[in-house]
Structures are given as C-alpha cells and as structure tokens.
Tab-separated table of C-alpha atoms in Angstrom:
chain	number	residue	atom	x	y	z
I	1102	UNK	CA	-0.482	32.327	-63.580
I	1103	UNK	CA	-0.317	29.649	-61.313
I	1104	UNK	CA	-4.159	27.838	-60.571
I	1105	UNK	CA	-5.250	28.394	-56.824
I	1106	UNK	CA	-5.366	25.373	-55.234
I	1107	UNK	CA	-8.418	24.504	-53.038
I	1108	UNK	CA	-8.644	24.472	-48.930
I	1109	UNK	CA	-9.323	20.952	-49.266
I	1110	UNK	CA	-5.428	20.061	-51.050
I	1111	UNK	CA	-3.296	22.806	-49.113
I	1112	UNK	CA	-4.826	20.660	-45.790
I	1113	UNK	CA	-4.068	17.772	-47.402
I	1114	UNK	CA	-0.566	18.495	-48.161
I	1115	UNK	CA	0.235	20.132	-44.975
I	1116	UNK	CA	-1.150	16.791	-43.130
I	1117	UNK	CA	1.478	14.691	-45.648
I	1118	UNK	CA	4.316	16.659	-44.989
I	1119	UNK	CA	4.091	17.015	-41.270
I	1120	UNK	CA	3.755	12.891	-41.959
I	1121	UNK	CA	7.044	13.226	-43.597
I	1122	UNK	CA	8.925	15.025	-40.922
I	1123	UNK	CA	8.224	12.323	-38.615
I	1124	UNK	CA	11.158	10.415	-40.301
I	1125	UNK	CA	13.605	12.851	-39.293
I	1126	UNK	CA	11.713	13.604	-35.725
I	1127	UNK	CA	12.018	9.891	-34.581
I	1128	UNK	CA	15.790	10.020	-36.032
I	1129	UNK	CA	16.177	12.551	-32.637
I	1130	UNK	CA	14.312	10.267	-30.887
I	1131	UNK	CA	17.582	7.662	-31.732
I	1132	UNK	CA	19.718	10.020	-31.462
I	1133	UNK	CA	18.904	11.249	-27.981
I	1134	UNK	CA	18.909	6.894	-26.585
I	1135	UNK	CA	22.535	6.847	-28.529
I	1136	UNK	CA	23.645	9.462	-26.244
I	1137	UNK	CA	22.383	8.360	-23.074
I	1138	UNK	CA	23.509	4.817	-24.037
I	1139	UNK	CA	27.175	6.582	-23.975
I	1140	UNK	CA	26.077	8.568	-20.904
I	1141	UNK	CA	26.001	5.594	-19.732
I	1142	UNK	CA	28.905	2.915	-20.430
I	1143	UNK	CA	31.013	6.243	-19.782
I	1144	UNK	CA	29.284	6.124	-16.159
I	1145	UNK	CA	30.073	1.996	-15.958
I	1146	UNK	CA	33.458	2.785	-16.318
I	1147	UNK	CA	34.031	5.503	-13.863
I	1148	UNK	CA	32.621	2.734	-11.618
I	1149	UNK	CA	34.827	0.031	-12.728
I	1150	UNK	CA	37.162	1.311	-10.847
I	1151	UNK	CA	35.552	1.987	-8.441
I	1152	UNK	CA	33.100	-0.786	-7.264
I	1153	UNK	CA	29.570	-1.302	-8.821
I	1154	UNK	CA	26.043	-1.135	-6.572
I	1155	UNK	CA	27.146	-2.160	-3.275
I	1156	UNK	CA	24.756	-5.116	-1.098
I	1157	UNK	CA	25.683	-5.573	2.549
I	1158	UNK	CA	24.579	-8.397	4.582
I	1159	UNK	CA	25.435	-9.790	8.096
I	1160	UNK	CA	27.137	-10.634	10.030
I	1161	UNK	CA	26.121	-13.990	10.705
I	1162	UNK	CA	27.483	-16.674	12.972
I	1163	UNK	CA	28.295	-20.156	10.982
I	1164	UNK	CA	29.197	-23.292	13.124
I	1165	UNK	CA	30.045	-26.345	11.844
I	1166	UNK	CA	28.742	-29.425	14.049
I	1167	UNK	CA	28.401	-33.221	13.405
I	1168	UNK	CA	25.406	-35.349	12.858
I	1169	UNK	CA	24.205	-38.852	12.524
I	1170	UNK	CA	22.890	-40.383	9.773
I	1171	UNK	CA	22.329	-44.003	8.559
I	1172	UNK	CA	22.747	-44.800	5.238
I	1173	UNK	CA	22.156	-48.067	3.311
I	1174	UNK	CA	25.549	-49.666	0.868
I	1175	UNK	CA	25.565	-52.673	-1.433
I	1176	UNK	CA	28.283	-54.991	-0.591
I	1177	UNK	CA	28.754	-58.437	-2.597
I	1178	UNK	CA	25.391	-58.043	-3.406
I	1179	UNK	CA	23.564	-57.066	0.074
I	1180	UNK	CA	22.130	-54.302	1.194
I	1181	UNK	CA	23.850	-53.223	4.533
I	1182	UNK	CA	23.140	-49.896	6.988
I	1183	UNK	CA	25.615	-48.474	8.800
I	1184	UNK	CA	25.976	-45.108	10.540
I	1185	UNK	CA	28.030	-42.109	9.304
I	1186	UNK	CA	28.751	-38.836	11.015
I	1187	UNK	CA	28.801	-36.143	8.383
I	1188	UNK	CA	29.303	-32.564	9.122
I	1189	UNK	CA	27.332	-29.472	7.931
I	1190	UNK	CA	27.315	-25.860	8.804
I	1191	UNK	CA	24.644	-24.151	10.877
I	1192	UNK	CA	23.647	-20.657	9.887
I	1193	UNK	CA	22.942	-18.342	12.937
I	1194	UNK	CA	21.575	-14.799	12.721
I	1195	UNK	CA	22.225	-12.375	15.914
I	1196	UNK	CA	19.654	-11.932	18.238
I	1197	UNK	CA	19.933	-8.220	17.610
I	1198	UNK	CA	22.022	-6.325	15.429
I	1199	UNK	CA	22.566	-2.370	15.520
I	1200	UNK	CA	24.549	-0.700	13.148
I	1201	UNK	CA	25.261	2.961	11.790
I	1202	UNK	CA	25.950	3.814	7.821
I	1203	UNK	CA	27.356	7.019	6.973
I	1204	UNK	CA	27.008	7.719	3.143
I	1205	UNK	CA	29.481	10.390	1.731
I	1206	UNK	CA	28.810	10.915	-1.968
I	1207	UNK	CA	30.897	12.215	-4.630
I	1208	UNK	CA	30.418	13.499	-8.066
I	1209	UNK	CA	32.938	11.740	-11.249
I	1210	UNK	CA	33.394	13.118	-14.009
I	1211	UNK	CA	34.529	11.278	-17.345
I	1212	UNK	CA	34.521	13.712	-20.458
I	1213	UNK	CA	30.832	15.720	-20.786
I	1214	UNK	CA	29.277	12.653	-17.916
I	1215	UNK	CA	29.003	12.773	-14.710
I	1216	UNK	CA	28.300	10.135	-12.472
I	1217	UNK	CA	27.906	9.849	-8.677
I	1218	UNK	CA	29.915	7.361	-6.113
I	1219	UNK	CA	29.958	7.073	-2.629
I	1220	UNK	CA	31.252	5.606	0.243
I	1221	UNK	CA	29.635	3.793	3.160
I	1222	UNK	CA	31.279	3.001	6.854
I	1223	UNK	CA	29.608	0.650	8.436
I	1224	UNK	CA	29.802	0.481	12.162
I	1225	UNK	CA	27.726	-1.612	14.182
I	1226	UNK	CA	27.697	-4.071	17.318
I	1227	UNK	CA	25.658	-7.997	17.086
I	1228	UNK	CA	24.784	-10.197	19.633
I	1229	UNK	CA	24.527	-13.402	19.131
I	1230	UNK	CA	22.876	-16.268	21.531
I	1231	UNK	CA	22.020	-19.854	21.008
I	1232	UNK	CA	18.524	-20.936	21.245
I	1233	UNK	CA	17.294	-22.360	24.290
I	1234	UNK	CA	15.141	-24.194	21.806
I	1235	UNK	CA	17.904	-25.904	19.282
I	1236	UNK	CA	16.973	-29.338	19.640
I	1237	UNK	CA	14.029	-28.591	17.828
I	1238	UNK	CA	15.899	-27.321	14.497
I	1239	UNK	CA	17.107	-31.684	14.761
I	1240	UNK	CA	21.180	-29.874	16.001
I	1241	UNK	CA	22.251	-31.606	19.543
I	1242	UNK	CA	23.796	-28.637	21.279
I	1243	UNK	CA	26.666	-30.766	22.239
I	1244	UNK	CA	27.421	-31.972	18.330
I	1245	UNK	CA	28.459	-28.138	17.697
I	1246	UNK	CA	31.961	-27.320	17.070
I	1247	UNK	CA	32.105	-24.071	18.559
I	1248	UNK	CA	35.681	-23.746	18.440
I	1249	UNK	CA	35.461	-23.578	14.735
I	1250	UNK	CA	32.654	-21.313	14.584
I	1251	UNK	CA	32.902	-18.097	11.682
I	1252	UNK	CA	31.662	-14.844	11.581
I	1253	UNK	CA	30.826	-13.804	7.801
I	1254	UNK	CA	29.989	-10.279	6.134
I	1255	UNK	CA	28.774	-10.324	2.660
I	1256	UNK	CA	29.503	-7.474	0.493
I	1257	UNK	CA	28.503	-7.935	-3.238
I	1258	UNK	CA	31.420	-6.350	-4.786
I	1259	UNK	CA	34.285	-7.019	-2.574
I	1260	UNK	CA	36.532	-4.754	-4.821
I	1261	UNK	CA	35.405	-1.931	-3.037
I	1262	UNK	CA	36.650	-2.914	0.233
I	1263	UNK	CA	38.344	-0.169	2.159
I	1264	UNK	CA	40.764	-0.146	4.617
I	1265	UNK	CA	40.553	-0.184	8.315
I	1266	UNK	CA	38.213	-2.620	8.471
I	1267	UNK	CA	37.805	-4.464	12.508
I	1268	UNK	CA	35.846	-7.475	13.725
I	1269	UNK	CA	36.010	-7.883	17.560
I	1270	UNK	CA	34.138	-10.489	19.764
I	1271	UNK	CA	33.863	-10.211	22.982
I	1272	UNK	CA	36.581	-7.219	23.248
I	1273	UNK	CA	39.220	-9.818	21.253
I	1274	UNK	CA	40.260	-8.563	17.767
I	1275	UNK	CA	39.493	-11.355	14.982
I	1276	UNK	CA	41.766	-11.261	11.802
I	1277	UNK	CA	39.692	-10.769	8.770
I	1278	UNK	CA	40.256	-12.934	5.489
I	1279	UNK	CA	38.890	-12.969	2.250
I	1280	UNK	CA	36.112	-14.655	0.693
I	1281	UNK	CA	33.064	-16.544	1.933
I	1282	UNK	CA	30.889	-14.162	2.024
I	1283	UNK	CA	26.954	-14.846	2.700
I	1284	UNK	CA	24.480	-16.534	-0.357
I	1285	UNK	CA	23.030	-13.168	-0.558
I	1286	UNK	CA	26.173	-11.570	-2.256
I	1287	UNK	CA	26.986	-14.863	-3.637
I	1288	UNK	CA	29.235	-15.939	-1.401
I	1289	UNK	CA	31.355	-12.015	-1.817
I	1290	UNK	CA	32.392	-10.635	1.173
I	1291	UNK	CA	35.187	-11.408	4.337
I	1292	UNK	CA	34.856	-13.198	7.383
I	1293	UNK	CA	36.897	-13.953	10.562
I	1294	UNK	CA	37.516	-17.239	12.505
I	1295	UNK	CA	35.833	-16.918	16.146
I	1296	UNK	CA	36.336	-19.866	18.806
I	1297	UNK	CA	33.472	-19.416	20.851
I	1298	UNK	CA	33.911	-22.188	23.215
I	1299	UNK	CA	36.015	-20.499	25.304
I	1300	UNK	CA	32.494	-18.702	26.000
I	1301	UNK	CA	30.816	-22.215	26.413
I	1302	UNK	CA	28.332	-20.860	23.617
I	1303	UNK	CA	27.188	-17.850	26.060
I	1304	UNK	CA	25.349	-14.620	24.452
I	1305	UNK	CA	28.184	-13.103	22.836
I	1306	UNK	CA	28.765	-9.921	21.262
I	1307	UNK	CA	30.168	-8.984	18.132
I	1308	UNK	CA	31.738	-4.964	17.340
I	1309	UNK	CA	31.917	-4.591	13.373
I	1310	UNK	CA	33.516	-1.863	11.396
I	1311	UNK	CA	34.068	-1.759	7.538
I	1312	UNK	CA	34.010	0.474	4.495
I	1313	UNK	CA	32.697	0.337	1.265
I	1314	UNK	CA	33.110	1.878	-1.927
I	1315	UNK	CA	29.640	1.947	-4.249
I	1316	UNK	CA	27.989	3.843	-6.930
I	1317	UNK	CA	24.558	4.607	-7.481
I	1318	UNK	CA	22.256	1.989	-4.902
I	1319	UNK	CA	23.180	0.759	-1.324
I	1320	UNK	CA	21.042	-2.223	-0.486
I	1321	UNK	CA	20.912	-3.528	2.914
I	1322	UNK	CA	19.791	-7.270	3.754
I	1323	UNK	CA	18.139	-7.121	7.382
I	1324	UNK	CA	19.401	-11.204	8.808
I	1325	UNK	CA	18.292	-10.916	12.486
I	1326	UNK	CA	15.528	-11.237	15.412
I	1327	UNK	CA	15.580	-7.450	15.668
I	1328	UNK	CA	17.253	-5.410	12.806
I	1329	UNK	CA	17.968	-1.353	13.786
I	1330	UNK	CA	19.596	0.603	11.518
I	1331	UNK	CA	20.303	4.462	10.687
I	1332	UNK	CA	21.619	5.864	7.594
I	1333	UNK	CA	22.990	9.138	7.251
I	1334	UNK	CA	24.522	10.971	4.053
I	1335	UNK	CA	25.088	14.618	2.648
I	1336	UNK	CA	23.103	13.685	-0.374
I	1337	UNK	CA	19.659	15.926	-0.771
I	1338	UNK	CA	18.410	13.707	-3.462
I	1339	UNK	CA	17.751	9.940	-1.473
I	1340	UNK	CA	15.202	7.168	-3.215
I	1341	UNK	CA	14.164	4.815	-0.661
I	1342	UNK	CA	13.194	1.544	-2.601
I	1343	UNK	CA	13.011	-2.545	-2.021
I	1344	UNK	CA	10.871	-4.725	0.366
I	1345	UNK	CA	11.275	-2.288	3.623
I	1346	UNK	CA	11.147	1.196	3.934
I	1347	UNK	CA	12.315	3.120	6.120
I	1348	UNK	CA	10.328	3.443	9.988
I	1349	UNK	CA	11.389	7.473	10.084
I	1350	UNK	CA	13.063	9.502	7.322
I	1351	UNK	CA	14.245	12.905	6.679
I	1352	UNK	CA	15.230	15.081	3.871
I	1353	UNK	CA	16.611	18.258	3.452
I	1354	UNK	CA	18.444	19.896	1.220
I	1355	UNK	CA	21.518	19.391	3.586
I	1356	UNK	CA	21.108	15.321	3.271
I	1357	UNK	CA	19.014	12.737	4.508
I	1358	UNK	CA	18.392	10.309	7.789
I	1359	UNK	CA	16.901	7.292	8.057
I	1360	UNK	CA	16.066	4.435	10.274
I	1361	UNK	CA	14.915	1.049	9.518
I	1362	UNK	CA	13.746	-1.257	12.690
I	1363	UNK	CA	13.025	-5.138	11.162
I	1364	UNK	CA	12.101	-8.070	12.701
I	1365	UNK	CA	12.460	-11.190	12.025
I	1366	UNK	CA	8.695	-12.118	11.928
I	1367	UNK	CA	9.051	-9.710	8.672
I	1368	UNK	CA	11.430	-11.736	7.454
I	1369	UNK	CA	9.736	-14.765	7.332
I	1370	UNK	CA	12.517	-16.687	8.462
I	1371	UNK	CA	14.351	-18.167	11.940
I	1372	UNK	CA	17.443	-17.140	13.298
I	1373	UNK	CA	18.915	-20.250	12.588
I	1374	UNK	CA	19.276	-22.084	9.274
I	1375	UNK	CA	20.425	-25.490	8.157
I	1376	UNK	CA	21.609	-25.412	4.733
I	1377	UNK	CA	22.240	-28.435	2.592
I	1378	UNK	CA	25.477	-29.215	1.112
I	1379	UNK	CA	25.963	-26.353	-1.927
I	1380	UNK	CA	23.000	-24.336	-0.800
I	1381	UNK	CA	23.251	-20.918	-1.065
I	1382	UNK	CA	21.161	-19.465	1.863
I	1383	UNK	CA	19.747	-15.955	1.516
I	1384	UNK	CA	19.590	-15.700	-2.419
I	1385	UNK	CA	17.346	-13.399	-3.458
I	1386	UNK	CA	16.572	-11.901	0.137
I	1387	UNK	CA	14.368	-9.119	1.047
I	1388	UNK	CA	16.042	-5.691	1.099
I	1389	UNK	CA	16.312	-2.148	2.049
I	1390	UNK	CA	17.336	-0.039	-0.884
I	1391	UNK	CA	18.663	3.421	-0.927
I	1392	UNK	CA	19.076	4.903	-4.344
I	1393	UNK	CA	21.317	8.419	-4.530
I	1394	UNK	CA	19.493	9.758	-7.739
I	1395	UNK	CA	20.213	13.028	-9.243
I	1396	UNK	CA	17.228	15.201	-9.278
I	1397	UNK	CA	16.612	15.768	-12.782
I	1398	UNK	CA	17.706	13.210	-15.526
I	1399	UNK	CA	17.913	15.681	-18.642
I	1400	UNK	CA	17.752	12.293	-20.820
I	1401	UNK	CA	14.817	11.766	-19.882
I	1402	UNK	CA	13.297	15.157	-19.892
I	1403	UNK	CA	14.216	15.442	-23.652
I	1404	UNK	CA	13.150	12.369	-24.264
I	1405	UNK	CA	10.032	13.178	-23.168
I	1406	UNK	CA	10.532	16.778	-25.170
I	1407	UNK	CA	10.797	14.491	-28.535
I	1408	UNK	CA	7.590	12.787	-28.087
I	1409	UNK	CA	5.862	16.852	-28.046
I	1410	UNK	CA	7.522	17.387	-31.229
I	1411	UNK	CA	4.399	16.738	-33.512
I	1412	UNK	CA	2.254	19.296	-31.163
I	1413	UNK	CA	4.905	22.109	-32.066
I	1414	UNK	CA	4.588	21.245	-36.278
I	1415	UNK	CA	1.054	20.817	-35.731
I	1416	UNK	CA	-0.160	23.882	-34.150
I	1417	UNK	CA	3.245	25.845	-36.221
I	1418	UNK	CA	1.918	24.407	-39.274
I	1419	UNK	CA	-2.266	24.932	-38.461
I	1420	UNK	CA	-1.261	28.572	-37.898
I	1421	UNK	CA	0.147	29.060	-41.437
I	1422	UNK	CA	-2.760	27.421	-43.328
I	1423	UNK	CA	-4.880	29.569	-41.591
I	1424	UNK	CA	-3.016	32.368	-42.676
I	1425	UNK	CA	-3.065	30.832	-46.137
I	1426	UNK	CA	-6.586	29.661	-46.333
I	1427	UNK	CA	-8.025	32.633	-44.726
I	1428	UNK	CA	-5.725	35.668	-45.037
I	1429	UNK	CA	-4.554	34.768	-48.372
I	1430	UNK	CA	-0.622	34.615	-47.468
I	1431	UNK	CA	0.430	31.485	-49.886
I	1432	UNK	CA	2.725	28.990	-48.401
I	1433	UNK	CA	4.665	26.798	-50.446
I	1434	UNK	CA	5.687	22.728	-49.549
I	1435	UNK	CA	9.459	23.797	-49.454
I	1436	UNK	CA	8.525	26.745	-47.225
I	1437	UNK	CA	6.567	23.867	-44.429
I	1438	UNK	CA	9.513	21.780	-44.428
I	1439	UNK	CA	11.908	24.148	-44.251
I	1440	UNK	CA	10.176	25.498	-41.185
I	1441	UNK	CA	9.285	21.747	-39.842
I	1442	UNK	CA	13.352	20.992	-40.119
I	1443	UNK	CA	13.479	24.192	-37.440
I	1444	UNK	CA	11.571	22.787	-35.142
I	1445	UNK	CA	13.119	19.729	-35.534
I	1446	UNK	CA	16.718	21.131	-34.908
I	1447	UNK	CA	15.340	22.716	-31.511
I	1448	UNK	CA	15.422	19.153	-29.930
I	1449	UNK	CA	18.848	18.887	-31.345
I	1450	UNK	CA	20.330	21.720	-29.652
I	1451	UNK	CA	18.527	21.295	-26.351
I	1452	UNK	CA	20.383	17.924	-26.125
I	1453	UNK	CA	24.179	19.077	-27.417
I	1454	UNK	CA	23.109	22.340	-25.149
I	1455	UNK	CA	22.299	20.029	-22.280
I	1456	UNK	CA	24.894	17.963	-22.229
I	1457	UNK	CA	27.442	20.738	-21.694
I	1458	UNK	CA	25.201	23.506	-19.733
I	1459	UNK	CA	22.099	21.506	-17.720
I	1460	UNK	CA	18.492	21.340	-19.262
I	1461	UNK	CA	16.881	24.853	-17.637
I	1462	UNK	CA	19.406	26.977	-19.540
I	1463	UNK	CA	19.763	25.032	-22.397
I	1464	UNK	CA	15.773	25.130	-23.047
I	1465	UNK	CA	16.145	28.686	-22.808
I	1466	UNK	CA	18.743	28.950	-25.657
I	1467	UNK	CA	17.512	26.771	-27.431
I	1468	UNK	CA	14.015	27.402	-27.874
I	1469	UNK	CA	15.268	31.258	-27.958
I	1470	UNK	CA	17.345	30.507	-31.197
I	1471	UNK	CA	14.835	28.719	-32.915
I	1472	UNK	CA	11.608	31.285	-32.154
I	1473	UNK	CA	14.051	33.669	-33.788
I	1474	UNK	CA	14.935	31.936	-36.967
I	1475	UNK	CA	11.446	30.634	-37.132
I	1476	UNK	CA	10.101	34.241	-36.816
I	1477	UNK	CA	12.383	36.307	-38.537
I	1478	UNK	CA	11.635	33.444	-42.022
I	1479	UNK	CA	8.280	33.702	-41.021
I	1480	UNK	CA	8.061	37.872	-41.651
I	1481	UNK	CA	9.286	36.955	-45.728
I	1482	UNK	CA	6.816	33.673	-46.324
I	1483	UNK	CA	3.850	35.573	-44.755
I	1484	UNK	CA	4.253	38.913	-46.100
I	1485	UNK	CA	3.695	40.371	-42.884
I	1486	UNK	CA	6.235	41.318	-39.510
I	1487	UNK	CA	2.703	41.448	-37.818
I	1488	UNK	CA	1.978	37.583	-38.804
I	1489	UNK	CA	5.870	36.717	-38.027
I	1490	UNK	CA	4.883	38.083	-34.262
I	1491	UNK	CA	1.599	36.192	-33.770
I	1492	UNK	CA	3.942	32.797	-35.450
I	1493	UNK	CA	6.636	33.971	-32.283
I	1494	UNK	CA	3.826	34.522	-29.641
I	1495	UNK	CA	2.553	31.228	-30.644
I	1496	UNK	CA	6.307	29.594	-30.274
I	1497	UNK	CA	6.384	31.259	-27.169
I	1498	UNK	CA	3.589	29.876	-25.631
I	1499	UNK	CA	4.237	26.317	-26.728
I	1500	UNK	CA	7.810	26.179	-25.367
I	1501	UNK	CA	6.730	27.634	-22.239
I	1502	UNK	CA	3.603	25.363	-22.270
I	1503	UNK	CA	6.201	22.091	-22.817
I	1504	UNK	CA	8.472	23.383	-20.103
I	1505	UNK	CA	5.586	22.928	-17.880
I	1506	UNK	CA	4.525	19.545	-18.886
I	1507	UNK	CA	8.589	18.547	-18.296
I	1508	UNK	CA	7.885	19.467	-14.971
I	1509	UNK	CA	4.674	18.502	-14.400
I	1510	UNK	CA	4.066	15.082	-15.444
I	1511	UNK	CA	1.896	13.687	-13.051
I	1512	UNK	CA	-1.016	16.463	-15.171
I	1513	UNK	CA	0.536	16.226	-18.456
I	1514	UNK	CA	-1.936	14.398	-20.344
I	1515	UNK	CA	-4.588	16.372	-18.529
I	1516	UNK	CA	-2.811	19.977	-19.841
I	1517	UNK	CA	-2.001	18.491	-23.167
I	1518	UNK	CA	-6.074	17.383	-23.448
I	1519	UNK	CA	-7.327	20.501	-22.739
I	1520	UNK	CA	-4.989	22.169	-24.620
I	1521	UNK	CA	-5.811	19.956	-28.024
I	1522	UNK	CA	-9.866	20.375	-26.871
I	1523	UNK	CA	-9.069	24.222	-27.421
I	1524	UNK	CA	-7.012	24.574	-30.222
I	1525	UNK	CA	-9.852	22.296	-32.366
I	1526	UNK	CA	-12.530	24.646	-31.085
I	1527	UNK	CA	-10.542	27.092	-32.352
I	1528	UNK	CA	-9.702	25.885	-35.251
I	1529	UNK	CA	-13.460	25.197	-36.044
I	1530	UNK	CA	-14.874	28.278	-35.597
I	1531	UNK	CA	-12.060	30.094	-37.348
I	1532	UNK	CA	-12.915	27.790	-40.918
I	1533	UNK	CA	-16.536	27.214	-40.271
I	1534	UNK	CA	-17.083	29.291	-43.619
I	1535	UNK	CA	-14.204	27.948	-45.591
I	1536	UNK	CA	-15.194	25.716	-48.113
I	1537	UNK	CA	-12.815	23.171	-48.216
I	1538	UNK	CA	-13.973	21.406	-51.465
I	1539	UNK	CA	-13.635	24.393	-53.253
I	1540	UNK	CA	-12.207	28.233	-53.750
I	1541	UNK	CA	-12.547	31.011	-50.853
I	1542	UNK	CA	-15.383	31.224	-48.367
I	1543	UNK	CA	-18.374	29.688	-47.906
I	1544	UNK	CA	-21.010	32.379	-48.053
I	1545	UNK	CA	-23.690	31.990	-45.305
I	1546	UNK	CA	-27.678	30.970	-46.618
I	1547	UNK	CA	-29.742	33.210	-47.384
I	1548	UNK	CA	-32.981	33.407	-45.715
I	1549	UNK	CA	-32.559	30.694	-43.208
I	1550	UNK	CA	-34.258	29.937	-40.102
C-alpha cells in the first residue's frame, strides 16, 4: 500500500505543476500574437491595393517672386560684392478655408480577416488674400510673380486618388497635374497652375473637389487663418485622435458628425511662409485624426483572456486539493496536468472559434466544451458526480467572472483583487485545522483560553 503523503507535499506539488503549465500557457500567449501578426499583413495587403492611411492638407497658394541679395566672390584673388536676384517660393495659406468630408466605409475581406476601407470626397471652397502687411515678411509686393502662382493639395498616398477630381478659381477650371504636393505629405499630392495677375493679386477664391481612397485613419492638417470643417460617415464606431478635436461631435449607431473650427493662432504659425531652398514646410504638422475602429478587437480580448489563465488552474487546482486534503478524494500529478492541459486548450479554441464566428459566441462554446470535459473527468478522479458539479459550478463562475473583466477593464484589477482577497479567506478558514507538516487534521487544544 502506497504511503500517504502529507498536506504539506500534495501543496507543494500542485504549486510545481501549475509552475509547469505555464510553459505551455505562454506558448498560447505566442500563438495568439502569431495570429494577429497574420491578421494583420493579410489586412496590409487588402490595403495595398487600395491606398494606406490617408493625410490631407491644403490647399495652399505658392508664388514664386524675386529677391535681392548681395553676395561676396573671389576673383584673381579679391574679394568683390555684387548683387544677384535669386528666386524662391512664398507659401500662402487661405484666409479661410471651408470644406465638407463625407466618409463611406467598407468592410474587405481576405481569407478568415477582415479589414475596413473607406472613401473620402472632399469638397470645399478657400479664399485666399494677400496681406496688407507683406512687406513685413522682407517680400516687395511688386517682386511677386503672380502669373506663375500654384495651388497645391497634399494627399499622403496619392495612389488612392479618385476620379472626378476639380480645382476652380475664380469660376475658371484649373487642370490638375501630378506631384508637388505640400511638406506635410512629403511633397504627395496634385496641384494646378493659377495666374492670378489677371486678378492684380485681389481676394480670390478657390472651389476644390477630390476623392480619396484610405484605410483605417483620415488625418486632416488645418493650414489657414480660420479652418471649418465637417465630417460625416455611416461608420458607428469613430476615434477622434491627434492635436485637435473636434468643436461638436455626434455618434450614433447610424454614423457620426463632426466639426472642427481652427485658427491659426492654434496653429502657431502665419499665413504666409518663406521656405528656404529644399525646405520642406509643414513636416510633422499638427492634426485632426479620425480613426474608423471596429468595436471590439477579439485579439486583444484573448489576449487579455491568456494573461487570466493562471487564475482558472489556480482556483481549478485549489478546489481539488481541498477535496484531497480534506475530503480524502486522492489526486494524482498526471490527473492535475491532464486537467491543467484543459484549461489550457480553452484559450485555444476561443481563438480558432473566434476567428471564424466573433468572440461572444465563441466564449460560449468554448468555455461550454471545456466545463464539460473538465466535469464529466472530474466525476471519475473525485469519486463523486456531486464533487464533478461543485468543479462545473466553479468553471462556471470563473468564465462568467472573466467575461466580465473582458468587458470591464477600466475595474478589472479592482474585481480580480477582491476576488483573490476572498478566495484566500476562504481558503484559510477551510484548512485552518489541516496540519500541513503532517497526516490529517489538526485537532483543536484542549483546555484553552
């Protein structure tokens, strides 16, 4: 006959297995970032297509116009000045610039992933004005070239350019060409050739109209005295992000609205800009950012699942060494790890399940399949159908329990706390007459005080 072993070793070797199963517990763990990797570089290439995050920016007004400048030559060894006109470019932003984006989303599929694109028309109307005050930027008025003047729209990923795109100024239709785009997009984007001297450099204004293709983010870069735009999309699920938000939103489950008003004293910046030669004005610029999210990433969530997976060995395995120590049901090592690679396998399924079916009903299978096996082996190692039902009521209550923490997160460590507070009080007063050093119960004092 086999020697009893003390309450002291069966804790001991419960504690070193449930050590052991972390090996295969953090091999989930990998095995749940492998898949979302694959989620998504199968996303990146339903985009690829497509056309990747999309930034807009402008339009600004660039005019070209001469200046003066002395510079100082070595000839047969003297040093000689002598004036030079050179010619740079002068960046201006419109006085006010009002613009509508309509977002229309759309779900792509590749395989099991799904991924969500959009497109944006943009329609808007700019006015631009020279300031009364230009002399002061160091620009003589009459050194600009207004009959070489541009209008430029950058657009960070020009592949998704749509057609029936328009760029009018003053009523006249400009033809739009590729390329030289605004340093904000890194020079991506079109722009149009616009003689305004035939308006003597007069407040003009400028009608805009262009579509782009995007997935994922929109970003808007405000470039203006007054910025006022409104965003509208069928998408229930909006993140508003970057260095503005927006003045008036709303949400429904219908879509979402929103209006931005910026001014330029938010900026930080003047209407008009002088960049040196190879500059690239507006890198790095202050945004608006409008993220179309799905509501529930069901990566993340079992992620976040994985890292519970010691609380459902711990309590599963606490529960049978109580029924060991105390109601004498012996539990064997192969017996714990047989029932710690269950619980393991639960996180598998909920991810192959969630992949195909969403997280809600795959937690419900999943977690289903495994009380039940867990259970039903639990009725043969404890000798009892009655202890097999307290193991599945406990099951139960712990999926159920980590179903609420997915959901909850903001008061997860506050639930999981109290829950681990309670489950050692339990546990205490359940063996405070085990002796742990030795064989069966601790028998209370006699006579004490």
């Amino acid at each position: 006959m086999a020697k009893e072993r003390s309450p002291g070793f069966k804790l001991g070797m419960t504690v070193l297995i449930g050590a052991l199963l972390a090996i295969p517990l953090f091999m989930v763990y990998a095995l749940v970032w492998d898949r979302q990797s694959q989620s998504e570089t199968a996303r990146a290439s339903v985009a690829e297509g497509w056309g990747g995050p999309q930034m807009l920016a402008g339009p600004v007004m660039v005019i070209p116009y001469r200046q003066q400048s002395v510079e100082t030559v070595t000839e047969n060894g003297r040093e000689t000045s002598r004036a030079v006109t050179i010619e740079r470019e002068l960046l201006l932003a419109p006085v006010t610039n009002t613009a509508s984006v309509d977002v229309e989303p759309e779900r792509r599929t590749k395989s099991i992933y799904e991924t969500v694109v959009y497109e944006a028309r943009v329609k808007g109307k700019a006015r631009f004005a020279l300031p009364e005050d230009l002399e002061r930027f160091g620009v003589n008025p009459e050194e600009l070239m207004l009959d070489r003047a541009e209008i430029r729209v950058g657009i960070s990923d020009a592949r998704g350019l749509l057609a029936d795109n328009a760029l009018a100024m003053a009523g006249k239709a400009l033809p739009l060409r590729p390329g030289k785009g605004l340093g904000a997009t890194n020079g991506s984007g079109f722009f149009a050739f616009a003689d305004w001297s035939e308006n003597a450099g007069a407040p003009v204004d400028v009608a805009y109209r262009f579509g782009v293709r995007g997935n994922g983010q929109l970003m808007l870069i405000p470039d203006g005295e007054a910025t006022d735009w409104t965003v509208r999309s069928h998408w229930p699920h909006p993140s508003f992000a970057g260095q503005f938000l927006p003045n008036s939103r709303r949400v429904t489950d219908k879509g979402f609205s929103a209006r931005y008003k910026i001014s330029n004293l938010a900026l930080g910046r003047a209407i008009v800009q002088l960049p040196q030669p190879g500059e690239q004005v507006g890198a790095g610029a202050q945004m608006a950012q409008i993220d179309l999210i799905e509501p529930v990433n069901f990566y993340s969530q079992v992620d976040r699942a994985v890292k519970y997976g010691f609380l459902f060995i711990g309590f599963t395995f606490l529960a049978f060494l109580m029924f060991d120590i105390i109601a004498g049901a012996r539990v064997a090592a192969a017996e714990y790890l047989l029932t710690g690679a269950g619980l393991i396998l639960f996180f598998v399924l909920l991810l192959a399940f969630a992949e195909i079916i969403g997280f809600t009903l795959a937690y419900l299978l999943a977690s289903g399949a495994i009380i039940g096996l867990i259970s039903a082996y639990s009725a043969a190692v404890l000798g009892s159908a009655k202890r097999a039902g307290f193991i599945a009521g406990l099951l139960l209550g712990l999926y159920a329990l980590l179903y609420v923490l997915l959901n909850l997160e903001a008061y997860s460590l506050l639930i999981g706390s109290v829950l681990l507070f309670v489950a050692l009080a339990a546990v205490m007063y359940v063996t405070r007459r085990v002796d742990w050093s030795g064989l069966g119960k601790r028998e209370e004092a006699a006579g004490s005080a």
